[in-house]
Amino acid sequence: MNILVTGAAGFIGSNLCERILRDQPDSVVIGIDNMNDYYDVSIKEWRLQQLNSFGSRFIFIKGNIADKKLIDDVFSKYTPEIVVNLAAQAGVRYSIINPDAYIESNLIGFYNILEACRHSYDNGKPGVRHLVYASSSSVYGNNKKIPYSTDDKVDNPVSLYAATKKSDELMAHAYSKLYNIPSTGLRFFTVYGPAGRPDMAYFGFTNKLIKGEKIQIFNYGNCKRDFTYIDDIVEGILRVMAGAPEKSMGEDGLPIPPYKIYNIGNNQPENLLYFVEILQEELINAKVLPENFDFESHKELVAMQPGDVPITYADTDPLERDFDFKPSTPLREGLRKFAIWYKNFYLNNSCR
Ligand SMILES: NC(=O)c1ccc[n+]([C@@H]2O[C@H](COP(=O)([O-])OP(=O)(O)OC[C@H]3O[C@@H](n4cnc5c(N)ncnc54)[C@H](O)[C@@H]3O)[C@@H](O)[C@H]2O)c1
């Protein structure tokens, strides 16, 4: 089976590709990534190195999903049965500084993927069996009701990033309805783990703490996040990939859109201050920070940032019901793995 993964050099994409290559010996993974420098490209290169060890079962294409011709050519050449679109400009705060990147990757790029899926059925070809794509917990904005349910109305995004992710869900719905493309959108909740994204708080905090700088904890520490470990996210994606929404016809003779949305989150929000305390303990255990590290003098409680939300909390009942899966990695275990990876990558240099 040919599986196309966009954003293959990214945090979630590379971990997903690795699991597929390891567990599904009959699958070939075609990975696309433009290797942009939004964060340290050496991490993306390191992730690709891990994937290259699978030889010809991993085909990497360096390119932009906003390049329609490239996407059309990739679909014609490899005729993927499953497409997982993870390429995107991520990050809430960066969408305030560089909105163009969000429009290009998250809207034009995703539109090209949808169009290519649509034409995969041309001339009676079997085409794409399932399109799975990344949405985000950001679509919930300042939702007051917790936990966040996919039945909640999410029409009030508080960042352009969130607006593009919600738009992706809407475009996917239209394409599912019009062209009967089985599609599933996944709203991920604050994903963390080894070789994660340096723009995210736990990674940025670590970079600062080792330099002896102060870290800023927003909303005076009254922020809660449903931190979700990378392996749980990957397990969730894999299960969903294998369970495409069924195609069926409505009474009007037109397709009922084979369209689903799920949350993948830990279903257990933790206070940011608690998270940072565990992070600090695990950084000491991994010898990234010295044993006598004075954490108190390195933290500063500051006000909320534009685009941020006070809490994220995933209702994961539908995921459990349909895929018998719920994330379960304890925070300490996940942060321990991150701290050990960080030590090897940056301080021992043994990963490079
Ligand atoms: N990590 C999280 O906490 C989180 C939470 C919610 C949603 N998401 C979503 O999950 C997906 C994966 O996130 P991630 O954390 O792995 O991010 P990431 O930035 O590590 O991965 C995205 C990858 O896509 C690539 N990319 C970006 N624009 C591209 C383009 N136009 N063409 C080709 N490649 C392009 C980047 O180079 C990067 O390697 C994204 O869609 C993101 O919005 C992530």
PDB file of N, CA and C in Angstrom, residues 116-214:
ATOM      1  N   ALA A 116      -6.256  17.040  -5.552  1.00  0.00           N
ATOM      2  CA  ALA A 116      -5.569  15.829  -6.024  1.00  0.00           C
ATOM      3  C   ALA A 116      -6.356  14.591  -5.591  1.00  0.00           C
ATOM      4  N   CYS A 117      -6.932  14.622  -4.395  1.00  0.00           N
ATOM      5  CA  CYS A 117      -7.766  13.488  -3.950  1.00  0.00           C
ATOM      6  C   CYS A 117      -8.965  13.355  -4.878  1.00  0.00           C
ATOM      7  N   ARG A 118      -9.590  14.479  -5.168  1.00  0.00           N
ATOM      8  CA  ARG A 118     -10.768  14.468  -6.058  1.00  0.00           C
ATOM      9  C   ARG A 118     -10.424  13.821  -7.395  1.00  0.00           C
ATOM     10  N   HIS A 119      -9.301  14.217  -7.993  1.00  0.00           N
ATOM     11  CA  HIS A 119      -8.957  13.691  -9.325  1.00  0.00           C
ATOM     12  C   HIS A 119      -8.367  12.287  -9.265  1.00  0.00           C
ATOM     13  N   SER A 120      -8.110  11.800  -8.056  1.00  0.00           N
ATOM     14  CA  SER A 120      -7.583  10.429  -7.968  1.00  0.00           C
ATOM     15  C   SER A 120      -8.637   9.413  -8.415  1.00  0.00           C
ATOM     16  N   TYR A 121      -9.927   9.842  -8.440  1.00  0.00           N
ATOM     17  CA  TYR A 121     -10.995   8.911  -8.861  1.00  0.00           C
ATOM     18  C   TYR A 121     -11.316   9.027 -10.355  1.00  0.00           C
ATOM     19  N   ASP A 122     -10.591   9.915 -11.071  1.00  0.00           N
ATOM     20  CA  ASP A 122     -10.889  10.137 -12.493  1.00  0.00           C
ATOM     21  C   ASP A 122     -10.819   8.823 -13.280  1.00  0.00           C
ATOM     22  N   ASN A 123     -11.632   8.705 -14.285  1.00  0.00           N
ATOM     23  CA  ASN A 123     -11.667   7.525 -15.183  1.00  0.00           C
ATOM     24  C   ASN A 123     -11.917   6.226 -14.423  1.00  0.00           C
ATOM     25  N   GLY A 124     -12.679   6.312 -13.342  1.00  0.00           N
ATOM     26  CA  GLY A 124     -13.076   5.102 -12.609  1.00  0.00           C
ATOM     27  C   GLY A 124     -11.969   4.478 -11.761  1.00  0.00           C
ATOM     28  N   LYS A 125     -10.872   5.215 -11.554  1.00  0.00           N
ATOM     29  CA  LYS A 125      -9.776   4.645 -10.742  1.00  0.00           C
ATOM     30  C   LYS A 125     -10.213   4.540  -9.288  1.00  0.00           C
ATOM     31  N   PRO A 126      -9.650   3.572  -8.521  1.00  0.00           N
ATOM     32  CA  PRO A 126     -10.092   3.426  -7.130  1.00  0.00           C
ATOM     33  C   PRO A 126      -9.730   4.652  -6.268  1.00  0.00           C
ATOM     34  N   GLY A 127      -8.595   5.283  -6.559  1.00  0.00           N
ATOM     35  CA  GLY A 127      -8.236   6.546  -5.902  1.00  0.00           C
ATOM     36  C   GLY A 127      -7.975   6.441  -4.417  1.00  0.00           C
ATOM     37  N   VAL A 128      -8.054   7.612  -3.776  1.00  0.00           N
ATOM     38  CA  VAL A 128      -7.702   7.705  -2.348  1.00  0.00           C
ATOM     39  C   VAL A 128      -8.814   7.087  -1.502  1.00  0.00           C
ATOM     40  N   ARG A 129      -8.423   6.147  -0.640  1.00  0.00           N
ATOM     41  CA  ARG A 129      -9.421   5.478   0.213  1.00  0.00           C
ATOM     42  C   ARG A 129      -9.734   6.289   1.460  1.00  0.00           C
ATOM     43  N   HIS A 130      -8.716   7.076   1.921  1.00  0.00           N
ATOM     44  CA  HIS A 130      -8.937   7.855   3.136  1.00  0.00           C
ATOM     45  C   HIS A 130      -7.978   9.041   3.158  1.00  0.00           C
ATOM     46  N   LEU A 131      -8.536  10.201   3.363  1.00  0.00           N
ATOM     47  CA  LEU A 131      -7.723  11.400   3.592  1.00  0.00           C
ATOM     48  C   LEU A 131      -7.825  11.746   5.072  1.00  0.00           C
ATOM     49  N   VAL A 132      -6.683  11.702   5.760  1.00  0.00           N
ATOM     50  CA  VAL A 132      -6.638  12.091   7.181  1.00  0.00           C
ATOM     51  C   VAL A 132      -5.836  13.382   7.230  1.00  0.00           C
ATOM     52  N   TYR A 133      -6.307  14.371   7.969  1.00  0.00           N
ATOM     53  CA  TYR A 133      -5.570  15.640   7.988  1.00  0.00           C
ATOM     54  C   TYR A 133      -5.568  16.236   9.393  1.00  0.00           C
ATOM     55  N   ALA A 134      -4.521  17.025   9.650  1.00  0.00           N
ATOM     56  CA  ALA A 134      -4.365  17.630  10.976  1.00  0.00           C
ATOM     57  C   ALA A 134      -5.201  18.884  11.092  1.00  0.00           C
ATOM     58  N   SER A 135      -6.046  18.891  12.121  1.00  0.00           N
ATOM     59  CA  SER A 135      -6.647  20.148  12.544  1.00  0.00           C
ATOM     60  C   SER A 135      -5.980  20.474  13.886  1.00  0.00           C
ATOM     61  N   SER A 136      -6.655  21.197  14.742  1.00  0.00           N
ATOM     62  CA  SER A 136      -5.980  21.597  15.978  1.00  0.00           C
ATOM     63  C   SER A 136      -6.982  21.934  17.073  1.00  0.00           C
ATOM     64  N   SER A 137      -6.557  21.755  18.315  1.00  0.00           N
ATOM     65  CA  SER A 137      -7.386  22.170  19.452  1.00  0.00           C
ATOM     66  C   SER A 137      -7.608  23.684  19.418  1.00  0.00           C
ATOM     67  N   SER A 138      -6.764  24.409  18.651  1.00  0.00           N
ATOM     68  CA  SER A 138      -6.910  25.874  18.585  1.00  0.00           C
ATOM     69  C   SER A 138      -8.273  26.286  18.040  1.00  0.00           C
ATOM     70  N   VAL A 139      -8.933  25.401  17.290  1.00  0.00           N
ATOM     71  CA  VAL A 139     -10.227  25.795  16.718  1.00  0.00           C
ATOM     72  C   VAL A 139     -11.246  26.091  17.822  1.00  0.00           C
ATOM     73  N   TYR A 140     -11.010  25.585  19.030  1.00  0.00           N
ATOM     74  CA  TYR A 140     -11.974  25.816  20.116  1.00  0.00           C
ATOM     75  C   TYR A 140     -11.889  27.236  20.685  1.00  0.00           C
ATOM     76  N   GLY A 141     -10.830  27.969  20.349  1.00  0.00           N
ATOM     77  CA  GLY A 141     -10.710  29.358  20.790  1.00  0.00           C
ATOM     78  C   GLY A 141     -10.935  29.487  22.276  1.00  0.00           C
ATOM     79  N   ASN A 142     -11.812  30.410  22.642  1.00  0.00           N
ATOM     80  CA  ASN A 142     -12.097  30.621  24.060  1.00  0.00           C
ATOM     81  C   ASN A 142     -13.322  29.845  24.511  1.00  0.00           C
ATOM     82  N   ASN A 143     -13.492  28.652  23.975  1.00  0.00           N
ATOM     83  CA  ASN A 143     -14.649  27.825  24.339  1.00  0.00           C
ATOM     84  C   ASN A 143     -14.806  27.790  25.859  1.00  0.00           C
ATOM     85  N   LYS A 144     -15.997  28.069  26.330  1.00  0.00           N
ATOM     86  CA  LYS A 144     -16.200  28.096  27.781  1.00  0.00           C
ATOM     87  C   LYS A 144     -16.495  26.699  28.310  1.00  0.00           C
ATOM     88  N   LYS A 145     -17.156  25.897  27.486  1.00  0.00           N
ATOM     89  CA  LYS A 145     -17.574  24.568  27.951  1.00  0.00           C
ATOM     90  C   LYS A 145     -16.399  23.588  27.869  1.00  0.00           C
ATOM     91  N   ILE A 146     -16.162  22.886  28.953  1.00  0.00           N
ATOM     92  CA  ILE A 146     -15.128  21.854  28.925  1.00  0.00           C
ATOM     93  C   ILE A 146     -15.748  20.521  29.353  1.00  0.00           C
ATOM     94  N   PRO A 147     -15.189  19.371  28.943  1.00  0.00           N
ATOM     95  CA  PRO A 147     -14.135  19.281  27.935  1.00  0.00           C
ATOM     96  C   PRO A 147     -14.634  19.685  26.550  1.00  0.00           C
ATOM     97  N   TYR A 148     -13.678  20.010  25.673  1.00  0.00           N
ATOM     98  CA  TYR A 148     -14.024  20.442  24.323  1.00  0.00           C
ATOM     99  C   TYR A 148     -14.522  19.256  23.508  1.00  0.00           C
ATOM    100  N   SER A 149     -15.725  19.428  22.971  1.00  0.00           N
ATOM    101  CA  SER A 149     -16.311  18.337  22.194  1.00  0.00           C
ATOM    102  C   SER A 149     -16.377  18.727  20.722  1.00  0.00           C
ATOM    103  N   THR A 150     -16.252  17.732  19.852  1.00  0.00           N
ATOM    104  CA  THR A 150     -16.354  18.019  18.413  1.00  0.00           C
ATOM    105  C   THR A 150     -17.781  18.437  18.041  1.00  0.00           C
ATOM    106  N   ASP A 151     -18.730  18.310  18.984  1.00  0.00           N
ATOM    107  CA  ASP A 151     -20.088  18.817  18.729  1.00  0.00           C
ATOM    108  C   ASP A 151     -20.211  20.303  19.074  1.00  0.00           C
ATOM    109  N   ASP A 152     -19.214  20.864  19.766  1.00  0.00           N
ATOM    110  CA  ASP A 152     -19.293  22.287  20.131  1.00  0.00           C
ATOM    111  C   ASP A 152     -19.186  23.154  18.873  1.00  0.00           C
ATOM    112  N   LYS A 153     -19.833  24.315  18.954  1.00  0.00           N
ATOM    113  CA  LYS A 153     -19.774  25.246  17.824  1.00  0.00           C
ATOM    114  C   LYS A 153     -18.434  25.975  17.901  1.00  0.00           C
ATOM    115  N   VAL A 154     -17.661  25.917  16.834  1.00  0.00           N
ATOM    116  CA  VAL A 154     -16.335  26.554  16.894  1.00  0.00           C
ATOM    117  C   VAL A 154     -16.206  27.597  15.778  1.00  0.00           C
ATOM    118  N   ASP A 155     -16.966  28.659  15.939  1.00  0.00           N
ATOM    119  CA  ASP A 155     -16.980  29.689  14.903  1.00  0.00           C
ATOM    120  C   ASP A 155     -16.292  30.975  15.330  1.00  0.00           C
ATOM    121  N   ASN A 156     -15.532  30.912  16.422  1.00  0.00           N
ATOM    122  CA  ASN A 156     -14.913  32.139  16.913  1.00  0.00           C
ATOM    123  C   ASN A 156     -13.408  31.968  17.142  1.00  0.00           C
ATOM    124  N   PRO A 157     -12.648  31.719  16.064  1.00  0.00           N
ATOM    125  CA  PRO A 157     -11.202  31.523  16.238  1.00  0.00           C
ATOM    126  C   PRO A 157     -10.547  32.785  16.802  1.00  0.00           C
ATOM    127  N   VAL A 158      -9.511  32.600  17.616  1.00  0.00           N
ATOM    128  CA  VAL A 158      -8.830  33.773  18.172  1.00  0.00           C
ATOM    129  C   VAL A 158      -7.420  33.935  17.585  1.00  0.00           C
ATOM    130  N   SER A 159      -7.112  33.177  16.547  1.00  0.00           N
ATOM    131  CA  SER A 159      -5.842  33.405  15.831  1.00  0.00           C
ATOM    132  C   SER A 159      -6.055  33.017  14.373  1.00  0.00           C
ATOM    133  N   LEU A 160      -5.193  33.544  13.494  1.00  0.00           N
ATOM    134  CA  LEU A 160      -5.304  33.172  12.079  1.00  0.00           C
ATOM    135  C   LEU A 160      -5.006  31.684  11.919  1.00  0.00           C
ATOM    136  N   TYR A 161      -4.064  31.174  12.727  1.00  0.00           N
ATOM    137  CA  TYR A 161      -3.761  29.736  12.676  1.00  0.00           C
ATOM    138  C   TYR A 161      -5.051  28.927  12.863  1.00  0.00           C
ATOM    139  N   ALA A 162      -5.798  29.264  13.926  1.00  0.00           N
ATOM    140  CA  ALA A 162      -7.035  28.550  14.213  1.00  0.00           C
ATOM    141  C   ALA A 162      -8.030  28.710  13.065  1.00  0.00           C
ATOM    142  N   ALA A 163      -8.077  29.927  12.500  1.00  0.00           N
ATOM    143  CA  ALA A 163      -9.023  30.169  11.394  1.00  0.00           C
ATOM    144  C   ALA A 163      -8.674  29.296  10.192  1.00  0.00           C
ATOM    145  N   THR A 164      -7.375  29.101   9.920  1.00  0.00           N
ATOM    146  CA  THR A 164      -7.012  28.255   8.766  1.00  0.00           C
ATOM    147  C   THR A 164      -7.359  26.797   9.046  1.00  0.00           C
ATOM    148  N   LYS A 165      -7.182  26.358  10.297  1.00  0.00           N
ATOM    149  CA  LYS A 165      -7.477  24.952  10.607  1.00  0.00           C
ATOM    150  C   LYS A 165      -8.977  24.676  10.510  1.00  0.00           C
ATOM    151  N   LYS A 166      -9.767  25.619  11.003  1.00  0.00           N
ATOM    152  CA  LYS A 166     -11.225  25.468  10.881  1.00  0.00           C
ATOM    153  C   LYS A 166     -11.620  25.488   9.399  1.00  0.00           C
ATOM    154  N   SER A 167     -10.956  26.347   8.625  1.00  0.00           N
ATOM    155  CA  SER A 167     -11.253  26.406   7.184  1.00  0.00           C
ATOM    156  C   SER A 167     -10.937  25.078   6.514  1.00  0.00           C
ATOM    157  N   ASP A 168      -9.864  24.427   6.950  1.00  0.00           N
ATOM    158  CA  ASP A 168      -9.517  23.115   6.379  1.00  0.00           C
ATOM    159  C   ASP A 168     -10.654  22.123   6.617  1.00  0.00           C
ATOM    160  N   GLU A 169     -11.208  22.170   7.823  1.00  0.00           N
ATOM    161  CA  GLU A 169     -12.319  21.245   8.125  1.00  0.00           C
ATOM    162  C   GLU A 169     -13.513  21.534   7.206  1.00  0.00           C
ATOM    163  N   LEU A 170     -13.757  22.833   6.969  1.00  0.00           N
ATOM    164  CA  LEU A 170     -14.899  23.202   6.120  1.00  0.00           C
ATOM    165  C   LEU A 170     -14.667  22.785   4.668  1.00  0.00           C
ATOM    166  N   MET A 171     -13.446  23.022   4.188  1.00  0.00           N
ATOM    167  CA  MET A 171     -13.136  22.638   2.797  1.00  0.00           C
ATOM    168  C   MET A 171     -13.233  21.123   2.639  1.00  0.00           C
ATOM    169  N   ALA A 172     -12.734  20.398   3.645  1.00  0.00           N
ATOM    170  CA  ALA A 172     -12.784  18.924   3.567  1.00  0.00           C
ATOM    171  C   ALA A 172     -14.237  18.462   3.523  1.00  0.00           C
ATOM    172  N   HIS A 173     -15.093  19.133   4.287  1.00  0.00           N
ATOM    173  CA  HIS A 173     -16.509  18.749   4.277  1.00  0.00           C
ATOM    174  C   HIS A 173     -17.102  18.920   2.882  1.00  0.00           C
ATOM    175  N   ALA A 174     -16.829  20.074   2.281  1.00  0.00           N
ATOM    176  CA  ALA A 174     -17.373  20.332   0.942  1.00  0.00           C
ATOM    177  C   ALA A 174     -16.867  19.289  -0.060  1.00  0.00           C
ATOM    178  N   TYR A 175     -15.590  18.959   0.019  1.00  0.00           N
ATOM    179  CA  TYR A 175     -15.026  17.982  -0.917  1.00  0.00           C
ATOM    180  C   TYR A 175     -15.551  16.568  -0.642  1.00  0.00           C
ATOM    181  N   SER A 176     -15.782  16.250   0.621  1.00  0.00           N
ATOM    182  CA  SER A 176     -16.346  14.930   0.936  1.00  0.00           C
ATOM    183  C   SER A 176     -17.743  14.813   0.363  1.00  0.00           C
ATOM    184  N   LYS A 177     -18.498  15.892   0.504  1.00  0.00           N
ATOM    185  CA  LYS A 177     -19.882  15.904   0.005  1.00  0.00           C
ATOM    186  C   LYS A 177     -19.910  15.850  -1.530  1.00  0.00           C
ATOM    187  N   LEU A 178     -19.078  16.701  -2.148  1.00  0.00           N
ATOM    188  CA  LEU A 178     -19.138  16.810  -3.603  1.00  0.00           C
ATOM    189  C   LEU A 178     -18.545  15.602  -4.319  1.00  0.00           C
ATOM    190  N   TYR A 179     -17.420  15.089  -3.780  1.00  0.00           N
ATOM    191  CA  TYR A 179     -16.672  14.064  -4.535  1.00  0.00           C
ATOM    192  C   TYR A 179     -16.559  12.740  -3.781  1.00  0.00           C
ATOM    193  N   ASN A 180     -17.290  12.643  -2.657  1.00  0.00           N
ATOM    194  CA  ASN A 180     -17.341  11.382  -1.917  1.00  0.00           C
ATOM    195  C   ASN A 180     -15.951  10.931  -1.437  1.00  0.00           C
ATOM    196  N   ILE A 181     -15.147  11.901  -0.993  1.00  0.00           N
ATOM    197  CA  ILE A 181     -13.797  11.584  -0.493  1.00  0.00           C
ATOM    198  C   ILE A 181     -13.914  11.253   0.991  1.00  0.00           C
ATOM    199  N   PRO A 182     -13.597  10.018   1.422  1.00  0.00           N
ATOM    200  CA  PRO A 182     -13.639   9.730   2.857  1.00  0.00           C
ATOM    201  C   PRO A 182     -12.550  10.539   3.567  1.00  0.00           C
ATOM    202  N   SER A 183     -12.957  11.412   4.481  1.00  0.00           N
ATOM    203  CA  SER A 183     -11.957  12.268   5.131  1.00  0.00           C
ATOM    204  C   SER A 183     -12.186  12.324   6.633  1.00  0.00           C
ATOM    205  N   THR A 184     -11.072  12.369   7.365  1.00  0.00           N
ATOM    206  CA  THR A 184     -11.147  12.513   8.820  1.00  0.00           C
ATOM    207  C   THR A 184     -10.178  13.605   9.268  1.00  0.00           C
ATOM    208  N   GLY A 185     -10.699  14.588   9.971  1.00  0.00           N
ATOM    209  CA  GLY A 185      -9.877  15.663  10.539  1.00  0.00           C
ATOM    210  C   GLY A 185      -9.569  15.337  11.996  1.00  0.00           C
ATOM    211  N   LEU A 186      -8.322  15.547  12.395  1.00  0.00           N
ATOM    212  CA  LEU A 186      -7.921  15.250  13.771  1.00  0.00           C
ATOM    213  C   LEU A 186      -7.485  16.529  14.473  1.00  0.00           C
ATOM    214  N   ARG A 187      -8.175  16.833  15.561  1.00  0.00           N
ATOM    215  CA  ARG A 187      -7.800  18.019  16.345  1.00  0.00           C
ATOM    216  C   ARG A 187      -6.814  17.576  17.422  1.00  0.00           C
ATOM    217  N   PHE A 188      -5.533  17.837  17.191  1.00  0.00           N
ATOM    218  CA  PHE A 188      -4.499  17.447  18.147  1.00  0.00           C
ATOM    219  C   PHE A 188      -4.411  18.474  19.273  1.00  0.00           C
ATOM    220  N   PHE A 189      -4.100  17.963  20.461  1.00  0.00           N
ATOM    221  CA  PHE A 189      -3.948  18.824  21.639  1.00  0.00           C
ATOM    222  C   PHE A 189      -2.483  18.803  22.103  1.00  0.00           C
ATOM    223  N   THR A 190      -1.845  19.955  22.128  1.00  0.00           N
ATOM    224  CA  THR A 190      -0.463  20.181  22.615  1.00  0.00           C
ATOM    225  C   THR A 190       0.404  18.916  22.674  1.00  0.00           C
ATOM    226  N   VAL A 191       1.013  18.622  21.546  1.00  0.00           N
ATOM    227  CA  VAL A 191       1.795  17.388  21.419  1.00  0.00           C
ATOM    228  C   VAL A 191       3.237  17.652  21.877  1.00  0.00           C
ATOM    229  N   TYR A 192       3.781  16.742  22.665  1.00  0.00           N
ATOM    230  CA  TYR A 192       5.160  16.921  23.139  1.00  0.00           C
ATOM    231  C   TYR A 192       5.894  15.588  23.088  1.00  0.00           C
ATOM    232  N   GLY A 193       7.243  15.673  23.139  1.00  0.00           N
ATOM    233  CA  GLY A 193       8.032  14.440  23.145  1.00  0.00           C
ATOM    234  C   GLY A 193       9.408  14.667  22.556  1.00  0.00           C
ATOM    235  N   PRO A 194      10.201  13.588  22.465  1.00  0.00           N
ATOM    236  CA  PRO A 194      11.560  13.687  21.924  1.00  0.00           C
ATOM    237  C   PRO A 194      11.549  14.220  20.496  1.00  0.00           C
ATOM    238  N   ALA A 195      12.554  15.020  20.146  1.00  0.00           N
ATOM    239  CA  ALA A 195      12.670  15.617  18.806  1.00  0.00           C
ATOM    240  C   ALA A 195      11.408  16.381  18.436  1.00  0.00           C
ATOM    241  N   GLY A 196      10.810  17.014  19.433  1.00  0.00           N
ATOM    242  CA  GLY A 196       9.595  17.801  19.218  1.00  0.00           C
ATOM    243  C   GLY A 196       9.913  19.149  18.596  1.00  0.00           C
ATOM    244  N   ARG A 197       8.969  20.072  18.720  1.00  0.00           N
ATOM    245  CA  ARG A 197       9.125  21.370  18.063  1.00  0.00           C
ATOM    246  C   ARG A 197       9.748  22.394  19.002  1.00  0.00           C
ATOM    247  N   PRO A 198      10.867  22.993  18.588  1.00  0.00           N
ATOM    248  CA  PRO A 198      11.536  23.963  19.460  1.00  0.00           C
ATOM    249  C   PRO A 198      10.715  25.221  19.734  1.00  0.00           C
ATOM    250  N   ASP A 199       9.676  25.465  18.928  1.00  0.00           N
ATOM    251  CA  ASP A 199       8.864  26.665  19.168  1.00  0.00           C
ATOM    252  C   ASP A 199       7.847  26.431  20.283  1.00  0.00           C
ATOM    253  N   MET A 200       7.730  25.200  20.758  1.00  0.00           N
ATOM    254  CA  MET A 200       6.724  24.944  21.794  1.00  0.00           C
ATOM    255  C   MET A 200       7.320  25.152  23.184  1.00  0.00           C
ATOM    256  N   ALA A 201       6.431  25.441  24.146  1.00  0.00           N
ATOM    257  CA  ALA A 201       6.876  25.944  25.448  1.00  0.00           C
ATOM    258  C   ALA A 201       7.907  25.045  26.125  1.00  0.00           C
ATOM    259  N   TYR A 202       7.658  23.729  26.223  1.00  0.00           N
ATOM    260  CA  TYR A 202       8.575  22.873  26.988  1.00  0.00           C
ATOM    261  C   TYR A 202       9.977  22.889  26.402  1.00  0.00           C
ATOM    262  N   PHE A 203      10.057  22.992  25.060  1.00  0.00           N
ATOM    263  CA  PHE A 203      11.343  22.981  24.367  1.00  0.00           C
ATOM    264  C   PHE A 203      12.043  24.341  24.553  1.00  0.00           C
ATOM    265  N   GLY A 204      11.281  25.405  24.349  1.00  0.00           N
ATOM    266  CA  GLY A 204      11.828  26.755  24.521  1.00  0.00           C
ATOM    267  C   GLY A 204      12.269  26.987  25.962  1.00  0.00           C
ATOM    268  N   PHE A 205      11.491  26.493  26.915  1.00  0.00           N
ATOM    269  CA  PHE A 205      11.860  26.625  28.333  1.00  0.00           C
ATOM    270  C   PHE A 205      13.200  25.942  28.577  1.00  0.00           C
ATOM    271  N   THR A 206      13.351  24.739  28.016  1.00  0.00           N
ATOM    272  CA  THR A 206      14.591  23.977  28.225  1.00  0.00           C
ATOM    273  C   THR A 206      15.781  24.754  27.662  1.00  0.00           C
ATOM    274  N   ASN A 207      15.615  25.282  26.433  1.00  0.00           N
ATOM    275  CA  ASN A 207      16.709  26.061  25.818  1.00  0.00           C
ATOM    276  C   ASN A 207      17.108  27.226  26.705  1.00  0.00           C
ATOM    277  N   LYS A 208      16.121  27.862  27.307  1.00  0.00           N
ATOM    278  CA  LYS A 208      16.411  29.035  28.147  1.00  0.00           C
ATOM    279  C   LYS A 208      17.054  28.626  29.460  1.00  0.00           C
ATOM    280  N   LEU A 209      16.497  27.603  30.087  1.00  0.00           N
ATOM    281  CA  LEU A 209      16.996  27.207  31.410  1.00  0.00           C
ATOM    282  C   LEU A 209      18.465  26.790  31.341  1.00  0.00           C
ATOM    283  N   ILE A 210      18.853  26.102  30.266  1.00  0.00           N
ATOM    284  CA  ILE A 210      20.268  25.671  30.228  1.00  0.00           C
ATOM    285  C   ILE A 210      21.203  26.861  30.000  1.00  0.00           C
ATOM    286  N   LYS A 211      20.646  27.939  29.453  1.00  0.00           N
ATOM    287  CA  LYS A 211      21.485  29.136  29.275  1.00  0.00           C
ATOM    288  C   LYS A 211      21.431  30.036  30.512  1.00  0.00           C
ATOM    289  N   GLY A 212      20.677  29.589  31.521  1.00  0.00           N
ATOM    290  CA  GLY A 212      20.566  30.382  32.754  1.00  0.00           C
ATOM    291  C   GLY A 212      19.594  31.544  32.619  1.00  0.00           C
ATOM    292  N   GLU A 213      18.789  31.530  31.523  1.00  0.00           N
ATOM    293  CA  GLU A 213      17.829  32.635  31.335  1.00  0.00           C
ATOM    294  C   GLU A 213      16.524  32.339  32.067  1.00  0.00           C
ATOM    295  N   LYS A 214      15.718  33.404  32.238  1.00  0.00           N
ATOM    296  CA  LYS A 214      14.411  33.242  32.905  1.00  0.00           C
ATOM    297  C   LYS A 214      13.369  32.760  31.906  1.00  0.00           C
TER     298      LYS A 214
END
